[in-house]
Coordinates of C-alpha atoms in Angstrom, one line a residue:
M1 CA -22.7 -60.7 41.3
H2 CA -22.2 -63.8 39.8
L3 CA -19.9 -62.2 37.2
L4 CA -17.6 -61.0 39.7
Y5 CA -16.6 -64.6 40.6
D6 CA -15.9 -65.6 37.1
A7 CA -12.2 -66.1 36.2
E8 CA -12.5 -64.8 32.3
F9 CA -14.1 -61.3 33.6
W10 CA -10.9 -61.0 36.0
V11 CA -9.0 -62.1 33.1
A12 CA -10.4 -59.4 31.0
V13 CA -10.4 -56.8 33.3
A14 CA -6.4 -57.4 33.8
F15 CA -5.9 -57.3 30.3
F16 CA -7.6 -53.8 29.9
I17 CA -5.6 -52.6 33.1
F18 CA -2.4 -53.7 31.4
V19 CA -3.2 -52.3 28.0
G20 CA -4.3 -48.7 29.7
I21 CA -0.8 -48.7 31.6
V22 CA 1.3 -50.0 28.5
W23 CA -0.8 -46.9 26.5
K24 CA -0.2 -44.2 29.2
V25 CA 3.9 -45.2 29.5
G26 CA 3.9 -45.0 25.8
G27 CA 4.7 -48.9 25.3
F28 CA 2.4 -48.7 21.9
S29 CA 4.9 -45.9 20.4
A30 CA 7.9 -47.9 21.3
I31 CA 6.1 -51.1 19.6
V32 CA 5.4 -49.0 16.7
T33 CA 8.6 -47.4 16.8
G34 CA 10.5 -50.8 17.1
L35 CA 8.5 -52.2 14.2
D36 CA 8.9 -49.4 11.8
K37 CA 12.8 -49.6 12.6
R38 CA 12.4 -53.2 11.9
G39 CA 10.6 -52.5 8.7
E40 CA 12.8 -50.0 7.8
K41 CA 15.7 -52.6 8.4
I42 CA 13.9 -55.2 6.3
R43 CA 13.3 -52.4 3.5
A44 CA 17.0 -51.8 3.6
E45 CA 18.0 -55.5 3.4
L46 CA 15.8 -56.0 0.6
E47 CA 17.3 -53.0 -1.3
D48 CA 20.5 -54.6 -0.7
A49 CA 19.5 -57.8 -1.9
R50 CA 18.0 -56.1 -5.1
I51 CA 21.2 -54.2 -5.7
L52 CA 23.3 -57.2 -5.0
R53 CA 20.8 -59.3 -7.7
E54 CA 21.4 -56.4 -10.4
E55 CA 25.3 -56.5 -9.7
A56 CA 24.9 -60.1 -10.2
Q57 CA 23.0 -60.0 -13.4
K58 CA 25.6 -57.5 -14.7
V59 CA 28.5 -59.8 -13.8
L60 CA 26.8 -62.7 -15.5
A61 CA 26.2 -60.6 -18.6
D62 CA 29.6 -59.4 -18.7
Y63 CA 30.9 -63.1 -18.2
Q64 CA 28.3 -64.4 -20.9
K65 CA 29.6 -61.7 -23.1
K66 CA 33.3 -62.6 -22.6
R67 CA 32.4 -66.5 -23.1
Q68 CA 30.9 -65.3 -26.5
E69 CA 33.9 -63.2 -27.4
A70 CA 36.2 -66.1 -26.3
E71 CA 34.2 -68.4 -28.4
A72 CA 34.4 -66.3 -31.6
E73 CA 38.2 -65.7 -30.8
A74 CA 38.4 -69.6 -30.8
A75 CA 36.5 -70.1 -33.8
E76 CA 38.5 -67.6 -35.6
I77 CA 41.9 -69.3 -34.3
V78 CA 40.5 -72.6 -35.8
R79 CA 39.4 -71.1 -39.0
T80 CA 42.8 -69.5 -39.2
A81 CA 44.5 -72.7 -38.5
R82 CA 42.6 -74.7 -40.9
A83 CA 43.4 -72.1 -43.7
E84 CA 46.9 -72.3 -42.7
A85 CA 47.1 -75.8 -42.6
E86 CA 45.6 -75.8 -46.2
R87 CA 48.0 -73.3 -47.4
L88 CA 50.7 -75.3 -46.4
A89 CA 49.4 -78.6 -47.7
E90 CA 49.3 -76.8 -51.1
E91 CA 52.6 -75.2 -51.0
T92 CA 53.9 -78.7 -49.6
Q93 CA 52.2 -80.4 -52.9
A94 CA 53.8 -77.7 -54.9
K95 CA 57.1 -78.1 -53.7
L96 CA 56.9 -81.9 -54.1
A97 CA 55.6 -81.7 -57.5
D98 CA 58.5 -79.4 -58.5
F99 CA 60.8 -81.8 -56.7
V100 CA 59.5 -85.0 -58.8
A101 CA 59.6 -82.8 -61.9
R102 CA 63.2 -81.9 -61.2
R103 CA 64.2 -85.5 -60.3
T104 CA 62.4 -86.8 -63.5
K105 CA 64.1 -84.4 -65.7
M106 CA 67.6 -85.3 -64.0
A107 CA 66.9 -89.0 -64.8
E108 CA 65.8 -88.2 -68.3
Q109 CA 69.3 -86.1 -68.9
K110 CA 71.2 -89.1 -67.5
I111 CA 69.6 -91.5 -69.7
A112 CA 69.9 -89.5 -72.6
Q113 CA 73.8 -89.1 -71.6
A114 CA 74.0 -92.7 -71.1
E115 CA 72.0 -93.4 -74.6
A116 CA 74.6 -91.0 -76.3
Q117 CA 77.6 -92.6 -74.5
A118 CA 76.3 -96.0 -75.3
A119 CA 75.9 -94.8 -79.0
A120 CA 79.6 -93.4 -78.8
D121 CA 80.8 -96.5 -77.2
V122 CA 79.1 -98.7 -80.2
R123 CA 80.8 -96.2 -82.8
A124 CA 84.1 -96.5 -81.3
A125 CA 83.8 -100.1 -81.1
A126 CA 82.5 -100.2 -85.0
A127 CA 85.5 -98.0 -85.8
E128 CA 88.1 -100.0 -83.9
A129 CA 86.5 -103.2 -85.7
A130 CA 86.8 -101.8 -88.8
V131 CA 90.3 -100.5 -88.2
K132 CA 91.4 -104.2 -86.9
A133 CA 89.5 -105.7 -89.8
S134 CA 91.5 -103.4 -92.2
E135 CA 94.7 -104.4 -90.5
Q136 CA 94.2 -107.9 -91.2
I137 CA 93.4 -107.5 -94.6
L138 CA 96.4 -105.8 -95.4
R139 CA 98.6 -108.0 -93.2
K140 CA 97.1 -111.4 -94.4
D141 CA 98.0 -113.1 -97.5
S142 CA 96.2 -113.1 -100.8
A143 CA 94.7 -116.4 -99.9
V144 CA 92.4 -114.8 -97.0
S145 CA 89.7 -113.0 -99.1
S146 CA 88.6 -109.5 -98.5
E147 CA 85.2 -111.0 -98.3
A148 CA 85.6 -113.3 -95.0
L149 CA 87.4 -110.5 -93.3
V150 CA 84.5 -108.1 -94.0
A151 CA 82.3 -110.9 -92.7
K152 CA 84.4 -111.5 -89.5
G153 CA 84.3 -107.9 -88.9
L154 CA 80.8 -107.5 -89.0
S155 CA 80.1 -110.2 -86.6
E156 CA 82.5 -108.9 -84.1
V157 CA 80.5 -105.5 -84.4
R158 CA 77.3 -107.4 -84.0
S159 CA 78.5 -109.3 -80.8
K160 CA 79.7 -106.0 -79.1
L161 CA 76.6 -104.4 -79.9
N162 CA 74.8 -106.8 -78.3

């Protein structure tokens, strides 16, 4: 009888009675059903999380693809801009060379015209000096020698040429 006074014995008996009542009332099936529902809810949440993860991976892949396309487009724009800049530089260089050539040709033409004008002026001055010398020869007395007049006319021509 010594066992009937032991507290652990009565705790064990109460536990078994409680478990029997819970089993008789159907408490275990309610617990199992609740655990099953909880498991289904967790399974559904895991499935939703998996679907969201797959969608996020798809969105990430789309953004990476768009980024690569944008980088490729930017590289193409830069390449096109460089090509255009090189073409414009070559075109500008050609226009500048043509401009310089035209200006050089115009300057050479002006120099040639100035040389021709100077030669014409020298010829006119020489002709004028010759005419003056002839006039003086014809007007002067016979005492003035024709050689002196020619020398004087030549010196005048030389002074005008210089």
